[in-house]
mmCIF file of C-alpha atoms in Angstrom:
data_model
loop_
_atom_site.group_PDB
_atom_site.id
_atom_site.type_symbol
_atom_site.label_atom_id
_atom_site.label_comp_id
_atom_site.label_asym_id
_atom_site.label_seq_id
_atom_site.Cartn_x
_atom_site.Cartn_y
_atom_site.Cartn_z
ATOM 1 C CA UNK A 1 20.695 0.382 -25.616
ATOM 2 C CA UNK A 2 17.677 1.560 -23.152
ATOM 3 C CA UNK A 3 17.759 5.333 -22.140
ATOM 4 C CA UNK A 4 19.405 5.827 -19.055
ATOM 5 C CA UNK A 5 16.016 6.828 -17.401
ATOM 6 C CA UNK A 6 14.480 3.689 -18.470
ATOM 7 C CA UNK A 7 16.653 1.513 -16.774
ATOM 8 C CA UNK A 8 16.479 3.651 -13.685
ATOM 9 C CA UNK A 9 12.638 2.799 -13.567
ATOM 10 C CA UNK A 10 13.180 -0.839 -14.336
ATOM 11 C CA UNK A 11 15.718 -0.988 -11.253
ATOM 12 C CA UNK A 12 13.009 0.665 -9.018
ATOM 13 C CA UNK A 13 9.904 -1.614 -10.299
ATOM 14 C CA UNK A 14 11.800 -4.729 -9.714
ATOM 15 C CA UNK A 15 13.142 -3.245 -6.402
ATOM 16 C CA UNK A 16 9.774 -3.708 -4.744
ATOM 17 C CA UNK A 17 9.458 -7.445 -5.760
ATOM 18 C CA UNK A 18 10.646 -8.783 -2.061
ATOM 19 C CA UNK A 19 8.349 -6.040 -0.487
ATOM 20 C CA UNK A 20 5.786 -7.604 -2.836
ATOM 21 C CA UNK A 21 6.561 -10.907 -1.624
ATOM 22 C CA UNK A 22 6.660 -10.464 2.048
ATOM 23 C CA UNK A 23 3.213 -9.131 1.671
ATOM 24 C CA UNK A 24 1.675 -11.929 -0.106
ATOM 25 C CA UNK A 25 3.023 -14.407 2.214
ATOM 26 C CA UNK A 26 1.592 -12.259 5.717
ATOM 27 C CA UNK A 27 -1.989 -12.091 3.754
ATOM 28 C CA UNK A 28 -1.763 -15.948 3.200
ATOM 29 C CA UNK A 29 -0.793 -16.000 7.029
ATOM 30 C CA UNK A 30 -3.700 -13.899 7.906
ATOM 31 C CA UNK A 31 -6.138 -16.617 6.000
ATOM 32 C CA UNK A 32 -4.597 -19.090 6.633
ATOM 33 C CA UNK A 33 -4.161 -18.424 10.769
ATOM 34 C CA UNK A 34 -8.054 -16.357 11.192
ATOM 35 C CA UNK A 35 -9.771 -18.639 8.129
ATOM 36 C CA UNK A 36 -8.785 -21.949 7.844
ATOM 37 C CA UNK A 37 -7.365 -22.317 11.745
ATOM 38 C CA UNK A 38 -9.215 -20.131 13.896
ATOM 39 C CA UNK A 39 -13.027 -20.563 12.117
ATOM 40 C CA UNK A 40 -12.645 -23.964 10.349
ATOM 41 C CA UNK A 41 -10.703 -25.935 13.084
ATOM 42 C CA UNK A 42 -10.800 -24.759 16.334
ATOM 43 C CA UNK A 43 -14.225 -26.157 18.173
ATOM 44 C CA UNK A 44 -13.874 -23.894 21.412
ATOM 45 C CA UNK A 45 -15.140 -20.379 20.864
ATOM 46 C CA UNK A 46 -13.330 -18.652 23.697
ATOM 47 C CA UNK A 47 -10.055 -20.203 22.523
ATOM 48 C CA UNK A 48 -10.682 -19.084 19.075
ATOM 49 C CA UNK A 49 -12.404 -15.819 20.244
ATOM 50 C CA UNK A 50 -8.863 -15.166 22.457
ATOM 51 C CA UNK A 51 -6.059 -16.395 19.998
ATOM 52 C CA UNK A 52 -8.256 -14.060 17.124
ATOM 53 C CA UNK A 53 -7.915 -10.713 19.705
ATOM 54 C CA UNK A 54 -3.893 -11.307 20.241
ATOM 55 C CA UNK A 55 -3.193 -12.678 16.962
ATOM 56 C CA UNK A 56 -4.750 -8.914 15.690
ATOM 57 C CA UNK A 57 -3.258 -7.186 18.164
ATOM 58 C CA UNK A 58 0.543 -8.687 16.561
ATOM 59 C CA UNK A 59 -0.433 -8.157 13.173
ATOM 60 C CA UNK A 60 -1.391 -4.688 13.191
ATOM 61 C CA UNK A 61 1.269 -3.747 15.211
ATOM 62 C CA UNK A 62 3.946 -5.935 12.966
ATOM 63 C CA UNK A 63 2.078 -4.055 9.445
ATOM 64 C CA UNK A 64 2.067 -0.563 10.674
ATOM 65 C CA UNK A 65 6.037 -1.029 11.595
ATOM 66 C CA UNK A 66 7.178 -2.440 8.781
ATOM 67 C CA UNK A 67 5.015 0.005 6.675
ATOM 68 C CA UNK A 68 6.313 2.728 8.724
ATOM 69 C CA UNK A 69 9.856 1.691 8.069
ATOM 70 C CA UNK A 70 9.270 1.643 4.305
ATOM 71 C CA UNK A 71 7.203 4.791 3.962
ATOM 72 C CA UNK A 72 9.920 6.917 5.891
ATOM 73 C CA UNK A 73 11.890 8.747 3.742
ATOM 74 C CA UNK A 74 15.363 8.906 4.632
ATOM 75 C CA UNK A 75 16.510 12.329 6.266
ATOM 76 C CA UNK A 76 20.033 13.308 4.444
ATOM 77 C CA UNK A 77 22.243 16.449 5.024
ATOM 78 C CA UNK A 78 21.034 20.084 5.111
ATOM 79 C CA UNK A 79 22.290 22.626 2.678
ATOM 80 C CA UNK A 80 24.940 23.846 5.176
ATOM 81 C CA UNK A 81 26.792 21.032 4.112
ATOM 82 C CA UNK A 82 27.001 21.877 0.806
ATOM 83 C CA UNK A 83 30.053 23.756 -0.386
ATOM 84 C CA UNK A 84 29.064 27.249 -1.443
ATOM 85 C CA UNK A 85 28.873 28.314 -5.111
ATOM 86 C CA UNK A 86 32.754 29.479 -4.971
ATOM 87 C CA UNK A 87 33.886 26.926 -3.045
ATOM 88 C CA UNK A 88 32.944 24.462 -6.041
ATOM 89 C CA UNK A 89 33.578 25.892 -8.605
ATOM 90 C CA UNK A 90 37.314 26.327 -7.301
ATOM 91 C CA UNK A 91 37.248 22.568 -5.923
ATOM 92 C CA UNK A 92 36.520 21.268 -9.383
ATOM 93 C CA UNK A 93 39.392 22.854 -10.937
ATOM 94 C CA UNK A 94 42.323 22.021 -7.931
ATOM 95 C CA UNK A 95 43.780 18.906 -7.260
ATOM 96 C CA UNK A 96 43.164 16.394 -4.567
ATOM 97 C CA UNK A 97 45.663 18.090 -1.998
ATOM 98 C CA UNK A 98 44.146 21.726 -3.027
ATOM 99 C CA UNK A 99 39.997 20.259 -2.516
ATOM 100 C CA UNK A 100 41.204 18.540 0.746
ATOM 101 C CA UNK A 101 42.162 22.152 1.976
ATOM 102 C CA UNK A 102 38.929 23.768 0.710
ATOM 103 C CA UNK A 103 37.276 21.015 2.563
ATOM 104 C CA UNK A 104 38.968 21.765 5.433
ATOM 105 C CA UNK A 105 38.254 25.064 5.825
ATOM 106 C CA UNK A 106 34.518 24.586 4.616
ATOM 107 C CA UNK A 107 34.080 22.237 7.618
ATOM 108 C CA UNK A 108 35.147 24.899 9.998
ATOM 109 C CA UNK A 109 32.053 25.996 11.056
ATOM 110 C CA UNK A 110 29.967 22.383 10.841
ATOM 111 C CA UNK A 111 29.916 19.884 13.593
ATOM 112 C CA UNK A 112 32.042 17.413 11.784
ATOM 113 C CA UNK A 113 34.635 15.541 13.541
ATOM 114 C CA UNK A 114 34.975 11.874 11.301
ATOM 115 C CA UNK A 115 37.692 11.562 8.513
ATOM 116 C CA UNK A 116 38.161 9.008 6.284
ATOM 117 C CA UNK A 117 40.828 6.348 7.019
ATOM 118 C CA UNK A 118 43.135 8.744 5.142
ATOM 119 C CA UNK A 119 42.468 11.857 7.797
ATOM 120 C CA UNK A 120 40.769 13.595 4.537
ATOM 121 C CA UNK A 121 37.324 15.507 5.067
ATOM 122 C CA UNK A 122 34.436 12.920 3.986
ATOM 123 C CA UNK A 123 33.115 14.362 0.600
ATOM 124 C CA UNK A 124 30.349 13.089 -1.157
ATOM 125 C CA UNK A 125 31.135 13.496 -5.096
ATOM 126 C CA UNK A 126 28.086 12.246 -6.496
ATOM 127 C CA UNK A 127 25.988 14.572 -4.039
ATOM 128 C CA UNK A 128 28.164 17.091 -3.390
ATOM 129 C CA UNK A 129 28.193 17.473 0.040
ATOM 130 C CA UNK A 130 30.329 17.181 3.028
ATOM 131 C CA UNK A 131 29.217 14.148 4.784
ATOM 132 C CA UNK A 132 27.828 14.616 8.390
ATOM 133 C CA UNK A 133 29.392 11.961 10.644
ATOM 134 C CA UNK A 134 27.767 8.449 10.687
ATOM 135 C CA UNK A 135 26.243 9.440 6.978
ATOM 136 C CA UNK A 136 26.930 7.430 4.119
ATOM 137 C CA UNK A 137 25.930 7.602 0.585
ATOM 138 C CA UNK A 138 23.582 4.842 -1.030
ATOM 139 C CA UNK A 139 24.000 3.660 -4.166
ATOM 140 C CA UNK A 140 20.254 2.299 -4.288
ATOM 141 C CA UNK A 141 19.248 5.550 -2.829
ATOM 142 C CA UNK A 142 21.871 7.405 -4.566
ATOM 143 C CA UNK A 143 21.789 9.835 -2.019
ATOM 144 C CA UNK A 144 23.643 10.613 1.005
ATOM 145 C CA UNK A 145 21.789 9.254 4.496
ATOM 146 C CA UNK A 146 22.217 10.353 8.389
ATOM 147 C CA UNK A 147 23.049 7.499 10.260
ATOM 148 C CA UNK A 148 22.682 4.729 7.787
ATOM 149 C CA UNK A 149 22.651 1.841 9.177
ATOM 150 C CA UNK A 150 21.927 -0.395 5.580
ATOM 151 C CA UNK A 151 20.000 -0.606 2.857
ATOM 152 C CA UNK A 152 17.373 -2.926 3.141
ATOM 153 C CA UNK A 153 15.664 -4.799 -0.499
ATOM 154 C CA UNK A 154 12.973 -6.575 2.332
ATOM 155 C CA UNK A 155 11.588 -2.790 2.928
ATOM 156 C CA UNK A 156 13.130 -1.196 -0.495
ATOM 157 C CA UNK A 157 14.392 1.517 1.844
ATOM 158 C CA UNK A 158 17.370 2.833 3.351
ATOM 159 C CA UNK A 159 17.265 2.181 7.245
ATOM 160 C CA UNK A 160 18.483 5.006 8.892
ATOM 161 C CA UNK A 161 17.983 7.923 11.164
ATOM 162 C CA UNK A 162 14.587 9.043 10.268
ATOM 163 C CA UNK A 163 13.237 5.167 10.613
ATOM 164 C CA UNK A 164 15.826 2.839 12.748
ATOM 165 C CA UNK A 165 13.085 2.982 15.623
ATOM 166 C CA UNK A 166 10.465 1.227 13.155
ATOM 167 C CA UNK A 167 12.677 -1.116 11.702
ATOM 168 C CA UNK A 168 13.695 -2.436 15.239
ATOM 169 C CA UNK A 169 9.857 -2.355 16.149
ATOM 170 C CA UNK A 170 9.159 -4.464 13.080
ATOM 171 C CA UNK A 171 11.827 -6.433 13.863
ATOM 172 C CA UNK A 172 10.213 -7.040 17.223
ATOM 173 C CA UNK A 173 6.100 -7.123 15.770
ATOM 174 C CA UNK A 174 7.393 -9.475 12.922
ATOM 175 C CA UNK A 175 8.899 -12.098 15.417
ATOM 176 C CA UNK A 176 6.592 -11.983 17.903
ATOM 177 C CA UNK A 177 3.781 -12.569 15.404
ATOM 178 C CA UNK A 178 6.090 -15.868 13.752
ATOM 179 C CA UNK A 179 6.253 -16.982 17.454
ATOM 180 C CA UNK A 180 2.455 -16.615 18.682
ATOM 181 C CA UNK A 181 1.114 -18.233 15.286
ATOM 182 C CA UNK A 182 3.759 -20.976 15.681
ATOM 183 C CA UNK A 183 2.763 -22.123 19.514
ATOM 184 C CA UNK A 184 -0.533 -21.747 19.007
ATOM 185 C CA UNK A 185 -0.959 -23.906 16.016
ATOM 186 C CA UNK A 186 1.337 -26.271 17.286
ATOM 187 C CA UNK A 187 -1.009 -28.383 18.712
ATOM 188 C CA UNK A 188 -3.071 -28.964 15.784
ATOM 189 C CA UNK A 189 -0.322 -29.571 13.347
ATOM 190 C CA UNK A 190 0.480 -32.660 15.790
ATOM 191 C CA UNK A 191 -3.548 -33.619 15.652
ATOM 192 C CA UNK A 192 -3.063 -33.194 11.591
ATOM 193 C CA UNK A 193 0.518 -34.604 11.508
ATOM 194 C CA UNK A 194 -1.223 -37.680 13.271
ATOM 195 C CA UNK A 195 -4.483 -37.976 12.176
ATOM 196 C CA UNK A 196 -6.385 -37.209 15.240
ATOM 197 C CA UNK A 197 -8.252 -34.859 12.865
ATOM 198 C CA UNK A 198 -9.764 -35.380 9.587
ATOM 199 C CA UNK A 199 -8.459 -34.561 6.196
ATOM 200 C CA UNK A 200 -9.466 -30.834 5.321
ATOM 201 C CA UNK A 201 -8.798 -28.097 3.455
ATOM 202 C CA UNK A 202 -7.685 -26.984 6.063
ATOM 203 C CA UNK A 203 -4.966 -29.560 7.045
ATOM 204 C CA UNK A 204 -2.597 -28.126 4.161
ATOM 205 C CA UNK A 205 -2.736 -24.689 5.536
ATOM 206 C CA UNK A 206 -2.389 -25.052 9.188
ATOM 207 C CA UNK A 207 0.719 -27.554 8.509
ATOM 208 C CA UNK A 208 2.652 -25.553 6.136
ATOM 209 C CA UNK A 209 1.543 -22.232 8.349
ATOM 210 C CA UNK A 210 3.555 -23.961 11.788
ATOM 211 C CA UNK A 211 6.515 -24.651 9.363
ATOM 212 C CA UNK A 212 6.632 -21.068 7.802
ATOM 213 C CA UNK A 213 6.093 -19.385 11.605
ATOM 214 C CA UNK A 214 8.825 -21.264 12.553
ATOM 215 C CA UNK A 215 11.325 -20.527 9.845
ATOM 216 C CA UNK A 216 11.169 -16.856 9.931
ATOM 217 C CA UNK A 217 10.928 -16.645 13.829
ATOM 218 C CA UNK A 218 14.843 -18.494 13.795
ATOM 219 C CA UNK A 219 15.653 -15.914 10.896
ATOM 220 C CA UNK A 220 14.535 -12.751 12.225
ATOM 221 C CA UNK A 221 15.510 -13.620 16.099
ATOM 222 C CA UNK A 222 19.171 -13.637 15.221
ATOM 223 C CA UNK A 223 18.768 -10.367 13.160
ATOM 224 C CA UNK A 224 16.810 -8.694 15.877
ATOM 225 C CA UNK A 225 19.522 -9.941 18.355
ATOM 226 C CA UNK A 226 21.840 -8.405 16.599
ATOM 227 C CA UNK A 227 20.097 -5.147 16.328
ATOM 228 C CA UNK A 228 19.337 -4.875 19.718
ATOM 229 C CA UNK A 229 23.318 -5.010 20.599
ATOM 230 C CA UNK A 230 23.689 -2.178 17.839
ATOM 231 C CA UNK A 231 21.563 -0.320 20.026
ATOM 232 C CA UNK A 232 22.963 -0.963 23.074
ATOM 233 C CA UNK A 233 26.101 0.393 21.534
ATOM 234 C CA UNK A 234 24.891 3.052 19.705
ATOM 235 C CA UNK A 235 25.936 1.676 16.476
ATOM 236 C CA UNK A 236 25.254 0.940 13.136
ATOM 237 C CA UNK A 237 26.182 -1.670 11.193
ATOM 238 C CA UNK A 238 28.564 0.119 8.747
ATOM 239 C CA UNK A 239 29.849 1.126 12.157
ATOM 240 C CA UNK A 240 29.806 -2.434 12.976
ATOM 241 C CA UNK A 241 32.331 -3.853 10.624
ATOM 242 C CA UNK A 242 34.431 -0.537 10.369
ATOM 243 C CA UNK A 243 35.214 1.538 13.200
ATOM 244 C CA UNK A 244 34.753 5.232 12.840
ATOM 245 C CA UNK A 245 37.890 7.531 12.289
ATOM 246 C CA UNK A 246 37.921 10.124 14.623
ATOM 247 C CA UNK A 247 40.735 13.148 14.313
ATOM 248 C CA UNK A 248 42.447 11.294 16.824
ATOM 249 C CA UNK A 249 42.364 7.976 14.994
ATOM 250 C CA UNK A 250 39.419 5.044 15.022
ATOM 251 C CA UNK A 251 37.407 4.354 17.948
ATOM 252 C CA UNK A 252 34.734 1.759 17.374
ATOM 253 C CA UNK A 253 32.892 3.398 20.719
ATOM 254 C CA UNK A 254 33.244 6.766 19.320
ATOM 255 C CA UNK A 255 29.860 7.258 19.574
ATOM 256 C CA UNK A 256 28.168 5.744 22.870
ATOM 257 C CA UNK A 257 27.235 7.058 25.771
ATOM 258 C CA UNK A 258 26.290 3.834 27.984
ATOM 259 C CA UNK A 259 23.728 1.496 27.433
ATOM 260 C CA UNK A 260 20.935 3.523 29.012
ATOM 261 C CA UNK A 261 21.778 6.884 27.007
ATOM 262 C CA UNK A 262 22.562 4.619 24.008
ATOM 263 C CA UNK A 263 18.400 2.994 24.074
ATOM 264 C CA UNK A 264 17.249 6.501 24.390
ATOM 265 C CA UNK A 265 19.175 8.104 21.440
ATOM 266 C CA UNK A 266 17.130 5.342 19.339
ATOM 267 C CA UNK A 267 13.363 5.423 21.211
ATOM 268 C CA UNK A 268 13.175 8.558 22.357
ATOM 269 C CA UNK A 269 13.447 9.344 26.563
ATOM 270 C CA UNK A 270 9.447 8.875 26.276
ATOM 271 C CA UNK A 271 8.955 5.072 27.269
ATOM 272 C CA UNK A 272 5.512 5.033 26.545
ATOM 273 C CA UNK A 273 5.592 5.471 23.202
ATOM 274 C CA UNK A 274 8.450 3.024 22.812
ATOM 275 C CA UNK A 275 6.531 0.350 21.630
ATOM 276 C CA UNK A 276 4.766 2.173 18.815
ATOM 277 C CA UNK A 277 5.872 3.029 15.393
ATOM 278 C CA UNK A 278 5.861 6.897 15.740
ATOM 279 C CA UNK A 279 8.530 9.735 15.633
ATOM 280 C CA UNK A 280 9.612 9.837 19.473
ATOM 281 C CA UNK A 281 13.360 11.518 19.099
ATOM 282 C CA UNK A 282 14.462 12.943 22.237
ATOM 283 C CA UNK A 283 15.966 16.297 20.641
ATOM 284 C CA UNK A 284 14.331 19.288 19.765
ATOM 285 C CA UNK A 285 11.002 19.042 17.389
ATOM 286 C CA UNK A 286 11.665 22.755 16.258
ATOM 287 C CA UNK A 287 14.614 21.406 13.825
ATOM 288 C CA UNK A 288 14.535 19.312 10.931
ATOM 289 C CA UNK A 289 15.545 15.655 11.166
ATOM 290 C CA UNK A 290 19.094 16.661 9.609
ATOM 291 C CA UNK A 291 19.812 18.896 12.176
ATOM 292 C CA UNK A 292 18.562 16.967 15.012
ATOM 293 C CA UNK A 293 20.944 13.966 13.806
ATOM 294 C CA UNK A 294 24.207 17.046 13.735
ATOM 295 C CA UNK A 295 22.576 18.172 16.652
ATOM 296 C CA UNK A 296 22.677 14.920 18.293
ATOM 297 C CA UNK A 297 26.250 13.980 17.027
ATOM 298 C CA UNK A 298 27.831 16.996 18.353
ATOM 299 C CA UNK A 299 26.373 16.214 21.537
ATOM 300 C CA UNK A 300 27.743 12.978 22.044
ATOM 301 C CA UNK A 301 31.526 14.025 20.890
ATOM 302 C CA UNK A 302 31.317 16.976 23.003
ATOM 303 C CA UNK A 303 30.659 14.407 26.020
ATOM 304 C CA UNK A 304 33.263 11.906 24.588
ATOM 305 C CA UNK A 305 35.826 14.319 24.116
ATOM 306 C CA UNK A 306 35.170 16.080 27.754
ATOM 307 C CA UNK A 307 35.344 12.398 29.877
ATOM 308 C CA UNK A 308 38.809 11.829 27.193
ATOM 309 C CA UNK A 309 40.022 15.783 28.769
ATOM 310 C CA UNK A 310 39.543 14.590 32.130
ATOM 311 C CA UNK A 311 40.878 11.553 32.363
ATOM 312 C CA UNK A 312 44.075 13.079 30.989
ATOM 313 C CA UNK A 313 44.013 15.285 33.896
ATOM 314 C CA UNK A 314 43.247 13.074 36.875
ATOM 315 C CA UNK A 315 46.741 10.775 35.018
ATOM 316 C CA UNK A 316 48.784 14.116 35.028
#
């Protein structure tokens, strides 16, 4: 059998085969769309002159997203949520009723306020840390992640706190690129599709371009649909199909703070910079991206758990 480490790298090598593909197919799109449409086909220089400036404008925007998305590394916990030197030693020799009470009293002092569906203090065994709220561990990762939303084999990265914001944005860059190549060739995949032009070398390209557009724009619309509710919600899709389990039980809202408040946790309270693919969180720059997403957290159940205080009291 392979060493252990061997397999590890064969894993990660083949991990990057969609990334590889997506890639090859967007530089075909780029020849085929600026090459074989734009210089070969099109007779009118100031249509070809104005569907070459937009058609750049998408695709650099869609290729710094999407390589922002996979570059980003994904933020995970900060070494306050490990358990101290003592603390683990004496939680690997106690049972499961004796760790859940070192846990307990570990996660005194931390801003964590999610349990597991049990009511037990989320532990991460294979990291060793107590998990912040809305972080999971990833097994493709294998690390533990602030507010991961999924892993993602299209970007071979976990999509998370540190790079949600880009992988909406190249959500967004990605479909509107499908959608401008796919009207604007349009009208000479009918002239191809019905012979109004000649046979070219071209003719291959521009068809199968219009048909490629087109599939992906139908694919990643839904997907970005979706997304774009997540936000709205302030969720994630973990969050999605399982509700979070608060101290007082699940609440599948747990976590929003209406729509508005819910756009800005994403993009940042900056909506300038919304559009681009660069770090725009609304919280303090002075900490590091764990502690802005505990930061952030703590925020949002201290305003959940205030509006739940008062509304008890206007009842009363």
């Amino acid at each position: 059998m392979a060493p252990h480490h061997v397999l590890k790298c064969c894993q990660r090598s083949l991990a990057w085969i969609p990334v590889i593909f997506i890639n090859l197919v967007v530089g075909w799109s780029y020849y085929a769309y600026v090459v074989e449409l734009c210089i070969f086909t099109i007779p009118n220089n100031a249509e070809k002159i104005s569907y070459l400036v937009v058609f750049h404008l998408f695709f650099i925007m869609f290729i710094w997203s999407y390589w922002k998305t996979i570059c980003s590394r994904p933020a995970s916990p900060s070494k306050e949520f490990c358990l101290a030197k003592v603390e683990k030693e004496q939680y690997e020799k106690e049972q499961s009723d004796a760790q859940q009470d070192i846990l307990k009293k570990a996660a005194i002092g931390l801003p964590v306020y999610t349990r597991t569906g049990t009511g037990a203090v989320r532990y991460c065994e294979h990291c060793q840390v107590i998990k912040p709220d809305r972080c999971h561990h990833c097994s493709t990762c294998d690390m533990c992640v602030l507010k991961m939303d999924h892993h993602c084999p299209w970007v071979n990265n976990c999509v998370g706190f540190s790079n949600y914001k880009f992988f909406v944005l190249f959500l967004a860059y990605s479909m509107l690129y499908c959608v401008f190549i796919a009207a604007t060739v349009l009208q000479y995949f009918i002239k191809f599709w019905t012979n109004q032009l000649p046979d070219t070398h071209a003719k291959f390209h521009v068809l199968f371009l219009f048909f490629v557009a087109a599939m992906f724009f139908i694919s990643i619309l839904s997907l970005f649909s979706y997304h774009l509710w997540l936000v709205g919600k302030n969720r994630t899709t973990i969050e999605a199909f399982r509700a979070p389990v608060f101290r007082n039980g699940p609440d599948k809202n747990g976590f929003s703070l209406g729509f508005s408040r819910n756009v800005v946790e994403v993009f940042g309270d900056q909506k300038k910079y919304w559009m681009f693919p660069i770090y725009t969180s609304n919280l303090e720059g002075i900490l590091s991206e764990s502690e802005q997403d505990v930061h952030m957290i703590g925020k949002i159940y201290k305003s959940i758990q205030l509006t739940k205080t008062i509304g008890t009291k206007t009842e009363k």
